[in-house]
Amino acid sequence: MASSFAAVFFSSAFAACFAEVCTIPLDTAKVRLQLQKKAALATGGGGGTTGGMLGTIMCIAREEGVAALWNGIIPGLHRQCVYGGLRIALYEPVKAFFIRDGDTVAGGVSLFAKILAALMTVRLQADGKATTVKRHYSGALNAYATIIRQEGIGALWTGLGPNIARNAIINATELASYDQLKQMFLKLPGFTDNVFTHLLAGLGAGFFAVCIGSPVDVVKSRMMGDATYKSTLDCFAKTLKNDGLPAFYKGFIANFCRIGSWNVIMFLTLEQVRRSIL
């Protein structure tokens, strides 16, 4: 049964926002760990003493209060309301557009068509994530107003190109892999369209997203912190030459905890909401 765009958009945005609320403490802890490592390197110290992701979460809760783990949730929800809703709401109609004769596999849509559809949804959105909110802003609205006043409205779309490229890759990986894994599981004996299948497919989508997205995030972070790189390709090549392939997967476990849990919660919520309202 065909579903209205508005209904799919609402269910997708709700699922993405719920996943954001549930997992942002992991993201907060990850950022703090990264800042600690940078500070330790700058001062010649030996690194953080919080004991990893869990230790950092407990330290923040103890010293700053539990609410501090959700700092930055408002701009995160702003983004997910639009990006989270559009990327999934656009996925099915765009996927249908790419289906041609012979482009189906055993009664389903081919993986290639799913990847194209997921890539195209980000291009259609031209998602320009607003500049990251810093601590000296009193809130999301204040951050937007301050950036516009000090740097002009165009500054809200700083890094638009790299963000489109990153989001297209992540989007293609998450949506296409979830769709493909779910389709694959449902063909296996004993699997039905239930929570367990959605959980496995969500975990798989998160795993592939980290595997594909980690190198992109590392390059993006290095370019933001070092102006000597001439281009994305230059940064990738120099990182590979100087630090080797493992450099692209530093913090893999922490990233998987964040992205894997986000995907599981988002897809589980999405499936349940869609069944309720569609």
PDB file of C-alpha atoms in Angstrom:
ATOM      1  CA  MET A   1       0.000   0.000   0.000  1.00  0.00           C
ATOM      2  CA  ALA A   2       1.351   3.391  -0.993  1.00  0.00           C
ATOM      3  CA  SER A   3       1.938   5.752   1.903  1.00  0.00           C
ATOM      4  CA  SER A   4       1.600   9.525   1.821  1.00  0.00           C
ATOM      5  CA  PHE A   5       4.810  11.507   1.762  1.00  0.00           C
ATOM      6  CA  ALA A   6       3.708  13.514   4.812  1.00  0.00           C
ATOM      7  CA  ALA A   7       3.072  10.380   6.883  1.00  0.00           C
ATOM      8  CA  VAL A   8       6.426   8.841   5.963  1.00  0.00           C
ATOM      9  CA  PHE A   9       8.175  12.152   6.633  1.00  0.00           C
ATOM     10  CA  PHE A  10       6.585  12.450  10.079  1.00  0.00           C
ATOM     11  CA  SER A  11       7.386   8.876  11.093  1.00  0.00           C
ATOM     12  CA  SER A  12      10.971   9.222   9.820  1.00  0.00           C
ATOM     13  CA  ALA A  13      11.541  12.551  11.565  1.00  0.00           C
ATOM     14  CA  PHE A  14      10.080  11.216  14.819  1.00  0.00           C
ATOM     15  CA  ALA A  15      12.256   8.090  14.695  1.00  0.00           C
ATOM     16  CA  ALA A  16      15.393  10.107  13.931  1.00  0.00           C
ATOM     17  CA  CYS A  17      14.697  12.573  16.756  1.00  0.00           C
ATOM     18  CA  PHE A  18      14.024   9.765  19.240  1.00  0.00           C
ATOM     19  CA  ALA A  19      17.287   8.057  18.269  1.00  0.00           C
ATOM     20  CA  GLU A  20      19.108  11.378  18.664  1.00  0.00           C
ATOM     21  CA  VAL A  21      17.735  11.887  22.172  1.00  0.00           C
ATOM     22  CA  CYS A  22      18.718   8.352  23.181  1.00  0.00           C
ATOM     23  CA  THR A  23      22.263   8.420  21.816  1.00  0.00           C
ATOM     24  CA  ILE A  24      23.506  12.000  22.165  1.00  0.00           C
ATOM     25  CA  PRO A  25      25.210  11.197  25.530  1.00  0.00           C
ATOM     26  CA  LEU A  26      27.495   8.858  23.561  1.00  0.00           C
ATOM     27  CA  ASP A  27      28.250  11.638  21.095  1.00  0.00           C
ATOM     28  CA  THR A  28      28.925  14.097  23.928  1.00  0.00           C
ATOM     29  CA  ALA A  29      31.344  11.633  25.517  1.00  0.00           C
ATOM     30  CA  LYS A  30      33.067  10.989  22.178  1.00  0.00           C
ATOM     31  CA  VAL A  31      33.642  14.717  21.616  1.00  0.00           C
ATOM     32  CA  ARG A  32      35.003  15.156  25.163  1.00  0.00           C
ATOM     33  CA  LEU A  33      37.415  12.263  24.650  1.00  0.00           C
ATOM     34  CA  GLN A  34      38.636  13.801  21.396  1.00  0.00           C
ATOM     35  CA  LEU A  35      39.150  17.176  23.080  1.00  0.00           C
ATOM     36  CA  GLN A  36      41.042  15.534  25.954  1.00  0.00           C
ATOM     37  CA  LYS A  37      43.372  13.782  23.534  1.00  0.00           C
ATOM     38  CA  LYS A  38      44.039  17.008  21.629  1.00  0.00           C
ATOM     39  CA  ALA A  39      44.735  18.888  24.863  1.00  0.00           C
ATOM     40  CA  ALA A  40      47.050  16.119  26.062  1.00  0.00           C
ATOM     41  CA  LEU A  41      49.014  16.209  22.810  1.00  0.00           C
ATOM     42  CA  ALA A  42      49.269  20.001  22.943  1.00  0.00           C
ATOM     43  CA  THR A  43      50.648  19.984  26.499  1.00  0.00           C
ATOM     44  CA  GLY A  44      52.778  16.881  26.089  1.00  0.00           C
ATOM     45  CA  GLY A  45      50.606  14.958  28.557  1.00  0.00           C
ATOM     46  CA  GLY A  46      49.783  11.302  28.508  1.00  0.00           C
ATOM     47  CA  GLY A  47      46.087  11.415  27.621  1.00  0.00           C
ATOM     48  CA  GLY A  48      42.785  11.449  29.417  1.00  0.00           C
ATOM     49  CA  THR A  49      42.111   9.780  32.710  1.00  0.00           C
ATOM     50  CA  THR A  50      38.379   9.231  32.477  1.00  0.00           C
ATOM     51  CA  GLY A  51      38.536   5.564  31.546  1.00  0.00           C
ATOM     52  CA  GLY A  52      37.046   5.603  28.082  1.00  0.00           C
ATOM     53  CA  MET A  53      33.496   6.191  26.884  1.00  0.00           C
ATOM     54  CA  LEU A  54      31.659   4.919  29.974  1.00  0.00           C
ATOM     55  CA  GLY A  55      34.089   6.650  32.332  1.00  0.00           C
ATOM     56  CA  THR A  56      33.636   9.931  30.464  1.00  0.00           C
ATOM     57  CA  ILE A  57      29.841   9.688  30.652  1.00  0.00           C
ATOM     58  CA  MET A  58      29.986   9.038  34.392  1.00  0.00           C
ATOM     59  CA  CYS A  59      32.485  11.858  34.911  1.00  0.00           C
ATOM     60  CA  ILE A  60      30.304  14.380  33.044  1.00  0.00           C
ATOM     61  CA  ALA A  61      27.193  13.294  34.955  1.00  0.00           C
ATOM     62  CA  ARG A  62      28.999  13.522  38.290  1.00  0.00           C
ATOM     63  CA  GLU A  63      30.765  16.849  37.752  1.00  0.00           C
ATOM     64  CA  GLU A  64      28.301  18.747  35.535  1.00  0.00           C
ATOM     65  CA  GLY A  65      25.010  17.006  36.129  1.00  0.00           C
ATOM     66  CA  VAL A  66      23.165  14.444  34.038  1.00  0.00           C
ATOM     67  CA  ALA A  67      21.587  17.156  31.871  1.00  0.00           C
ATOM     68  CA  ALA A  68      25.054  18.080  30.551  1.00  0.00           C
ATOM     69  CA  LEU A  69      25.065  14.825  28.574  1.00  0.00           C
ATOM     70  CA  TRP A  70      22.294  16.298  26.424  1.00  0.00           C
ATOM     71  CA  ASN A  71      24.049  19.603  25.674  1.00  0.00           C
ATOM     72  CA  GLY A  72      23.450  20.430  22.035  1.00  0.00           C
ATOM     73  CA  ILE A  73      20.288  18.339  21.744  1.00  0.00           C
ATOM     74  CA  ILE A  74      18.185  21.234  20.392  1.00  0.00           C
ATOM     75  CA  PRO A  75      20.227  21.865  17.205  1.00  0.00           C
ATOM     76  CA  GLY A  76      20.489  18.100  16.852  1.00  0.00           C
ATOM     77  CA  LEU A  77      16.703  17.822  16.846  1.00  0.00           C
ATOM     78  CA  HIS A  78      16.443  20.725  14.403  1.00  0.00           C
ATOM     79  CA  ARG A  79      18.645  18.803  12.005  1.00  0.00           C
ATOM     80  CA  GLN A  80      16.914  15.464  12.448  1.00  0.00           C
ATOM     81  CA  CYS A  81      13.443  16.966  11.959  1.00  0.00           C
ATOM     82  CA  VAL A  82      14.480  17.997   8.458  1.00  0.00           C
ATOM     83  CA  TYR A  83      17.339  15.707   7.441  1.00  0.00           C
ATOM     84  CA  GLY A  84      16.050  12.613   9.231  1.00  0.00           C
ATOM     85  CA  GLY A  85      12.584  13.073   7.803  1.00  0.00           C
ATOM     86  CA  LEU A  86      13.552  13.874   4.233  1.00  0.00           C
ATOM     87  CA  ARG A  87      16.234  11.246   3.718  1.00  0.00           C
ATOM     88  CA  ILE A  88      13.840   8.354   4.392  1.00  0.00           C
ATOM     89  CA  ALA A  89      10.691   9.971   3.003  1.00  0.00           C
ATOM     90  CA  LEU A  90      12.499  10.566  -0.304  1.00  0.00           C
ATOM     91  CA  TYR A  91      14.150   7.139  -0.379  1.00  0.00           C
ATOM     92  CA  GLU A  92      11.183   5.048  -1.545  1.00  0.00           C
ATOM     93  CA  PRO A  93       9.971   7.346  -4.357  1.00  0.00           C
ATOM     94  CA  VAL A  94      13.521   7.883  -5.606  1.00  0.00           C
ATOM     95  CA  LYS A  95      14.172   4.135  -5.433  1.00  0.00           C
ATOM     96  CA  ALA A  96      11.021   3.537  -7.485  1.00  0.00           C
ATOM     97  CA  PHE A  97      12.310   6.024 -10.062  1.00  0.00           C
ATOM     98  CA  PHE A  98      15.514   4.025 -10.536  1.00  0.00           C
ATOM     99  CA  ILE A  99      13.752   0.685 -10.980  1.00  0.00           C
ATOM    100  CA  ARG A 100      13.874  -0.417 -14.588  1.00  0.00           C
ATOM    101  CA  ASP A 101      13.217  -3.670 -16.343  1.00  0.00           C
ATOM    102  CA  GLY A 102      15.806  -6.179 -15.187  1.00  0.00           C
ATOM    103  CA  ASP A 103      16.742  -4.036 -12.191  1.00  0.00           C
ATOM    104  CA  THR A 104      15.148  -6.369  -9.681  1.00  0.00           C
ATOM    105  CA  VAL A 105      16.679  -9.353  -7.946  1.00  0.00           C
ATOM    106  CA  ALA A 106      14.460 -12.308  -7.004  1.00  0.00           C
ATOM    107  CA  GLY A 107      11.395 -10.124  -6.774  1.00  0.00           C
ATOM    108  CA  GLY A 108      13.175  -7.335  -4.893  1.00  0.00           C
ATOM    109  CA  VAL A 109      14.985  -4.166  -5.843  1.00  0.00           C
ATOM    110  CA  SER A 110      18.667  -4.530  -6.683  1.00  0.00           C
ATOM    111  CA  LEU A 111      21.301  -3.245  -4.261  1.00  0.00           C
ATOM    112  CA  PHE A 112      22.605  -0.878  -6.946  1.00  0.00           C
ATOM    113  CA  ALA A 113      19.203   0.821  -7.237  1.00  0.00           C
ATOM    114  CA  LYS A 114      18.998   1.156  -3.441  1.00  0.00           C
ATOM    115  CA  ILE A 115      22.427   2.800  -3.267  1.00  0.00           C
ATOM    116  CA  LEU A 116      21.544   5.206  -6.084  1.00  0.00           C
ATOM    117  CA  ALA A 117      18.291   6.104  -4.355  1.00  0.00           C
ATOM    118  CA  ALA A 118      19.980   6.732  -1.011  1.00  0.00           C
ATOM    119  CA  LEU A 119      22.689   8.864  -2.635  1.00  0.00           C
ATOM    120  CA  MET A 120      20.127  10.883  -4.564  1.00  0.00           C
ATOM    121  CA  THR A 121      18.006  11.714  -1.521  1.00  0.00           C
ATOM    122  CA  VAL A 122      20.895  13.677   0.009  1.00  0.00           C
ATOM    123  CA  ARG A 123      21.568  15.444  -3.278  1.00  0.00           C
ATOM    124  CA  LEU A 124      17.901  16.409  -3.466  1.00  0.00           C
ATOM    125  CA  GLN A 125      17.998  17.789   0.051  1.00  0.00           C
ATOM    126  CA  ALA A 126      21.291  19.679  -0.469  1.00  0.00           C
ATOM    127  CA  ASP A 127      21.611  19.274   3.254  1.00  0.00           C
ATOM    128  CA  GLY A 128      23.632  22.166   4.687  1.00  0.00           C
ATOM    129  CA  LYS A 129      24.143  21.400   8.320  1.00  0.00           C
ATOM    130  CA  ALA A 130      24.316  24.615  10.325  1.00  0.00           C
ATOM    131  CA  THR A 131      27.605  25.547  11.900  1.00  0.00           C
ATOM    132  CA  THR A 132      28.258  23.522  15.056  1.00  0.00           C
ATOM    133  CA  VAL A 133      26.980  25.189  18.196  1.00  0.00           C
ATOM    134  CA  LYS A 134      29.814  26.202  20.499  1.00  0.00           C
ATOM    135  CA  ARG A 135      29.668  26.485  24.261  1.00  0.00           C
ATOM    136  CA  HIS A 136      29.515  30.304  24.313  1.00  0.00           C
ATOM    137  CA  TYR A 137      26.117  30.306  22.623  1.00  0.00           C
ATOM    138  CA  SER A 138      23.160  30.375  25.018  1.00  0.00           C
ATOM    139  CA  GLY A 139      21.132  28.108  22.752  1.00  0.00           C
ATOM    140  CA  ALA A 140      20.430  27.035  19.204  1.00  0.00           C
ATOM    141  CA  LEU A 141      18.437  30.140  18.213  1.00  0.00           C
ATOM    142  CA  ASN A 142      21.100  32.379  19.734  1.00  0.00           C
ATOM    143  CA  ALA A 143      23.760  30.495  17.774  1.00  0.00           C
ATOM    144  CA  TYR A 144      21.925  30.951  14.483  1.00  0.00           C
ATOM    145  CA  ALA A 145      21.355  34.661  15.171  1.00  0.00           C
ATOM    146  CA  THR A 146      24.961  35.242  16.245  1.00  0.00           C
ATOM    147  CA  ILE A 147      26.405  33.482  13.207  1.00  0.00           C
ATOM    148  CA  ILE A 148      24.145  35.449  10.836  1.00  0.00           C
ATOM    149  CA  ARG A 149      24.953  38.749  12.563  1.00  0.00           C
ATOM    150  CA  GLN A 150      28.720  38.217  12.720  1.00  0.00           C
ATOM    151  CA  GLU A 151      29.411  36.223   9.564  1.00  0.00           C
ATOM    152  CA  GLY A 152      26.372  36.585   7.353  1.00  0.00           C
ATOM    153  CA  ILE A 153      23.622  34.129   6.535  1.00  0.00           C
ATOM    154  CA  GLY A 154      25.881  32.270   4.117  1.00  0.00           C
ATOM    155  CA  ALA A 155      28.020  31.116   7.049  1.00  0.00           C
ATOM    156  CA  LEU A 156      25.230  28.743   8.102  1.00  0.00           C
ATOM    157  CA  TRP A 157      26.089  26.713   5.016  1.00  0.00           C
ATOM    158  CA  THR A 158      29.846  26.655   5.616  1.00  0.00           C
ATOM    159  CA  GLY A 159      31.216  23.301   4.481  1.00  0.00           C
ATOM    160  CA  LEU A 160      28.129  22.532   2.403  1.00  0.00           C
ATOM    161  CA  GLY A 161      30.064  20.543  -0.218  1.00  0.00           C
ATOM    162  CA  PRO A 162      31.912  18.222   2.184  1.00  0.00           C
ATOM    163  CA  ASN A 163      28.733  17.743   4.230  1.00  0.00           C
ATOM    164  CA  ILE A 164      26.740  16.717   1.157  1.00  0.00           C
ATOM    165  CA  ALA A 165      29.485  14.252   0.207  1.00  0.00           C
ATOM    166  CA  ARG A 166      29.687  12.813   3.734  1.00  0.00           C
ATOM    167  CA  ASN A 167      25.944  12.599   4.223  1.00  0.00           C
ATOM    168  CA  ALA A 168      25.465  11.019   0.805  1.00  0.00           C
ATOM    169  CA  ILE A 169      27.961   8.274   1.665  1.00  0.00           C
ATOM    170  CA  ILE A 170      26.495   7.649   5.130  1.00  0.00           C
ATOM    171  CA  ASN A 171      22.943   7.817   3.816  1.00  0.00           C
ATOM    172  CA  ALA A 172      23.651   5.366   1.029  1.00  0.00           C
ATOM    173  CA  THR A 173      25.355   2.978   3.432  1.00  0.00           C
ATOM    174  CA  GLU A 174      22.700   3.091   6.161  1.00  0.00           C
ATOM    175  CA  LEU A 175      19.536   3.013   4.074  1.00  0.00           C
ATOM    176  CA  ALA A 176      20.704   0.661   1.343  1.00  0.00           C
ATOM    177  CA  SER A 177      22.337  -1.785   3.764  1.00  0.00           C
ATOM    178  CA  TYR A 178      19.297  -1.811   6.089  1.00  0.00           C
ATOM    179  CA  ASP A 179      16.975  -2.360   3.148  1.00  0.00           C
ATOM    180  CA  GLN A 180      19.209  -5.075   1.691  1.00  0.00           C
ATOM    181  CA  LEU A 181      19.837  -6.855   5.006  1.00  0.00           C
ATOM    182  CA  LYS A 182      16.167  -6.827   5.927  1.00  0.00           C
ATOM    183  CA  GLN A 183      15.279  -8.242   2.514  1.00  0.00           C
ATOM    184  CA  MET A 184      17.964 -10.916   2.908  1.00  0.00           C
ATOM    185  CA  PHE A 185      16.848 -11.915   6.426  1.00  0.00           C
ATOM    186  CA  LEU A 186      13.216 -12.199   5.365  1.00  0.00           C
ATOM    187  CA  LYS A 187      14.218 -14.794   2.772  1.00  0.00           C
ATOM    188  CA  LEU A 188      15.815 -16.983   5.448  1.00  0.00           C
ATOM    189  CA  PRO A 189      13.783 -19.690   7.219  1.00  0.00           C
ATOM    190  CA  GLY A 190      12.397 -18.615  10.575  1.00  0.00           C
ATOM    191  CA  PHE A 191      12.690 -14.859   9.959  1.00  0.00           C
ATOM    192  CA  THR A 192       9.620 -12.648   9.852  1.00  0.00           C
ATOM    193  CA  ASP A 193       9.087  -8.898   9.649  1.00  0.00           C
ATOM    194  CA  ASN A 194       9.432  -8.399  13.402  1.00  0.00           C
ATOM    195  CA  VAL A 195      11.522  -6.523  15.979  1.00  0.00           C
ATOM    196  CA  PHE A 196      14.355  -9.084  15.954  1.00  0.00           C
ATOM    197  CA  THR A 197      14.786  -8.781  12.191  1.00  0.00           C
ATOM    198  CA  HIS A 198      14.715  -4.985  12.416  1.00  0.00           C
ATOM    199  CA  LEU A 199      17.293  -5.078  15.218  1.00  0.00           C
ATOM    200  CA  LEU A 200      19.716  -7.246  13.235  1.00  0.00           C
ATOM    201  CA  ALA A 201      19.286  -5.161  10.093  1.00  0.00           C
ATOM    202  CA  GLY A 202      19.791  -1.955  12.103  1.00  0.00           C
ATOM    203  CA  LEU A 203      22.983  -3.294  13.685  1.00  0.00           C
ATOM    204  CA  GLY A 204      24.245  -4.300  10.262  1.00  0.00           C
ATOM    205  CA  ALA A 205      23.443  -0.866   8.844  1.00  0.00           C
ATOM    206  CA  GLY A 206      25.324   0.782  11.721  1.00  0.00           C
ATOM    207  CA  PHE A 207      28.338  -1.484  11.233  1.00  0.00           C
ATOM    208  CA  PHE A 208      28.585  -0.771   7.512  1.00  0.00           C
ATOM    209  CA  ALA A 209      28.046   2.948   8.115  1.00  0.00           C
ATOM    210  CA  VAL A 210      31.029   3.031  10.487  1.00  0.00           C
ATOM    211  CA  CYS A 211      33.192   0.956   8.130  1.00  0.00           C
ATOM    212  CA  ILE A 212      32.468   3.254   5.179  1.00  0.00           C
ATOM    213  CA  GLY A 213      32.046   6.523   7.061  1.00  0.00           C
ATOM    214  CA  SER A 214      35.036   6.447   9.426  1.00  0.00           C
ATOM    215  CA  PRO A 215      37.630   7.365   6.753  1.00  0.00           C
ATOM    216  CA  VAL A 216      35.388  10.227   5.628  1.00  0.00           C
ATOM    217  CA  ASP A 217      35.051  11.530   9.194  1.00  0.00           C
ATOM    218  CA  VAL A 218      38.794  11.273   9.836  1.00  0.00           C
ATOM    219  CA  VAL A 219      39.594  13.226   6.676  1.00  0.00           C
ATOM    220  CA  LYS A 220      36.932  15.816   7.516  1.00  0.00           C
ATOM    221  CA  SER A 221      38.279  16.261  11.073  1.00  0.00           C
ATOM    222  CA  ARG A 222      41.879  16.581   9.890  1.00  0.00           C
ATOM    223  CA  MET A 223      40.980  19.157   7.257  1.00  0.00           C
ATOM    224  CA  MET A 224      39.085  21.210   9.846  1.00  0.00           C
ATOM    225  CA  GLY A 225      42.080  21.166  12.172  1.00  0.00           C
ATOM    226  CA  ASP A 226      44.869  21.654   9.621  1.00  0.00           C
ATOM    227  CA  ALA A 227      44.724  24.234   6.830  1.00  0.00           C
ATOM    228  CA  THR A 228      47.804  22.837   5.073  1.00  0.00           C
ATOM    229  CA  TYR A 229      45.819  20.181   3.209  1.00  0.00           C
ATOM    230  CA  LYS A 230      45.078  21.279  -0.355  1.00  0.00           C
ATOM    231  CA  SER A 231      42.001  19.122  -0.839  1.00  0.00           C
ATOM    232  CA  THR A 232      40.081  16.133   0.474  1.00  0.00           C
ATOM    233  CA  LEU A 233      42.089  13.828  -1.777  1.00  0.00           C
ATOM    234  CA  ASP A 234      45.341  15.394  -0.606  1.00  0.00           C
ATOM    235  CA  CYS A 235      44.358  14.844   3.036  1.00  0.00           C
ATOM    236  CA  PHE A 236      43.373  11.238   2.360  1.00  0.00           C
ATOM    237  CA  ALA A 237      46.618  10.493   0.511  1.00  0.00           C
ATOM    238  CA  LYS A 238      48.868  12.089   3.146  1.00  0.00           C
ATOM    239  CA  THR A 239      47.047  10.381   6.011  1.00  0.00           C
ATOM    240  CA  LEU A 240      47.372   7.018   4.287  1.00  0.00           C
ATOM    241  CA  LYS A 241      51.054   7.596   3.514  1.00  0.00           C
ATOM    242  CA  ASN A 242      52.080   8.974   6.920  1.00  0.00           C
ATOM    243  CA  ASP A 243      49.843   7.040   9.320  1.00  0.00           C
ATOM    244  CA  GLY A 244      48.699   4.008   7.385  1.00  0.00           C
ATOM    245  CA  LEU A 245      45.221   2.511   6.893  1.00  0.00           C
ATOM    246  CA  PRO A 246      44.525   2.021  10.651  1.00  0.00           C
ATOM    247  CA  ALA A 247      44.500   5.811  11.088  1.00  0.00           C
ATOM    248  CA  PHE A 248      41.155   5.932   9.305  1.00  0.00           C
ATOM    249  CA  TYR A 249      39.590   3.639  11.898  1.00  0.00           C
ATOM    250  CA  LYS A 250      40.768   5.160  15.172  1.00  0.00           C
ATOM    251  CA  GLY A 251      37.929   5.114  17.663  1.00  0.00           C
ATOM    252  CA  PHE A 252      36.054   2.467  15.687  1.00  0.00           C
ATOM    253  CA  ILE A 253      34.426   0.918  18.771  1.00  0.00           C
ATOM    254  CA  ALA A 254      33.271   4.281  20.109  1.00  0.00           C
ATOM    255  CA  ASN A 255      31.872   5.211  16.700  1.00  0.00           C
ATOM    256  CA  PHE A 256      30.073   1.899  16.397  1.00  0.00           C
ATOM    257  CA  CYS A 257      28.552   2.310  19.870  1.00  0.00           C
ATOM    258  CA  ARG A 258      27.158   5.661  18.779  1.00  0.00           C
ATOM    259  CA  ILE A 259      26.177   4.967  15.163  1.00  0.00           C
ATOM    260  CA  GLY A 260      25.184   1.343  15.707  1.00  0.00           C
ATOM    261  CA  SER A 261      22.880   2.178  18.601  1.00  0.00           C
ATOM    262  CA  TRP A 262      21.495   5.186  16.704  1.00  0.00           C
ATOM    263  CA  ASN A 263      20.592   3.017  13.715  1.00  0.00           C
ATOM    264  CA  VAL A 264      19.028   0.278  15.832  1.00  0.00           C
ATOM    265  CA  ILE A 265      16.859   2.756  17.759  1.00  0.00           C
ATOM    266  CA  MET A 266      15.948   4.771  14.680  1.00  0.00           C
ATOM    267  CA  PHE A 267      14.952   1.815  12.490  1.00  0.00           C
ATOM    268  CA  LEU A 268      13.124   0.003  15.314  1.00  0.00           C
ATOM    269  CA  THR A 269      11.164   3.166  16.103  1.00  0.00           C
ATOM    270  CA  LEU A 270      10.522   3.877  12.421  1.00  0.00           C
ATOM    271  CA  GLU A 271       9.118   0.412  11.768  1.00  0.00           C
ATOM    272  CA  GLN A 272       6.777   0.623  14.779  1.00  0.00           C
ATOM    273  CA  VAL A 273       5.586   4.176  14.039  1.00  0.00           C
ATOM    274  CA  ARG A 274       4.962   3.364  10.388  1.00  0.00           C
ATOM    275  CA  ARG A 275       2.851   0.371  11.364  1.00  0.00           C
ATOM    276  CA  SER A 276       0.822   2.583  13.699  1.00  0.00           C
ATOM    277  CA  ILE A 277       0.087   5.495  11.384  1.00  0.00           C
ATOM    278  CA  LEU A 278       0.424   4.189   7.824  1.00  0.00           C
TER     279      LEU A 278
END
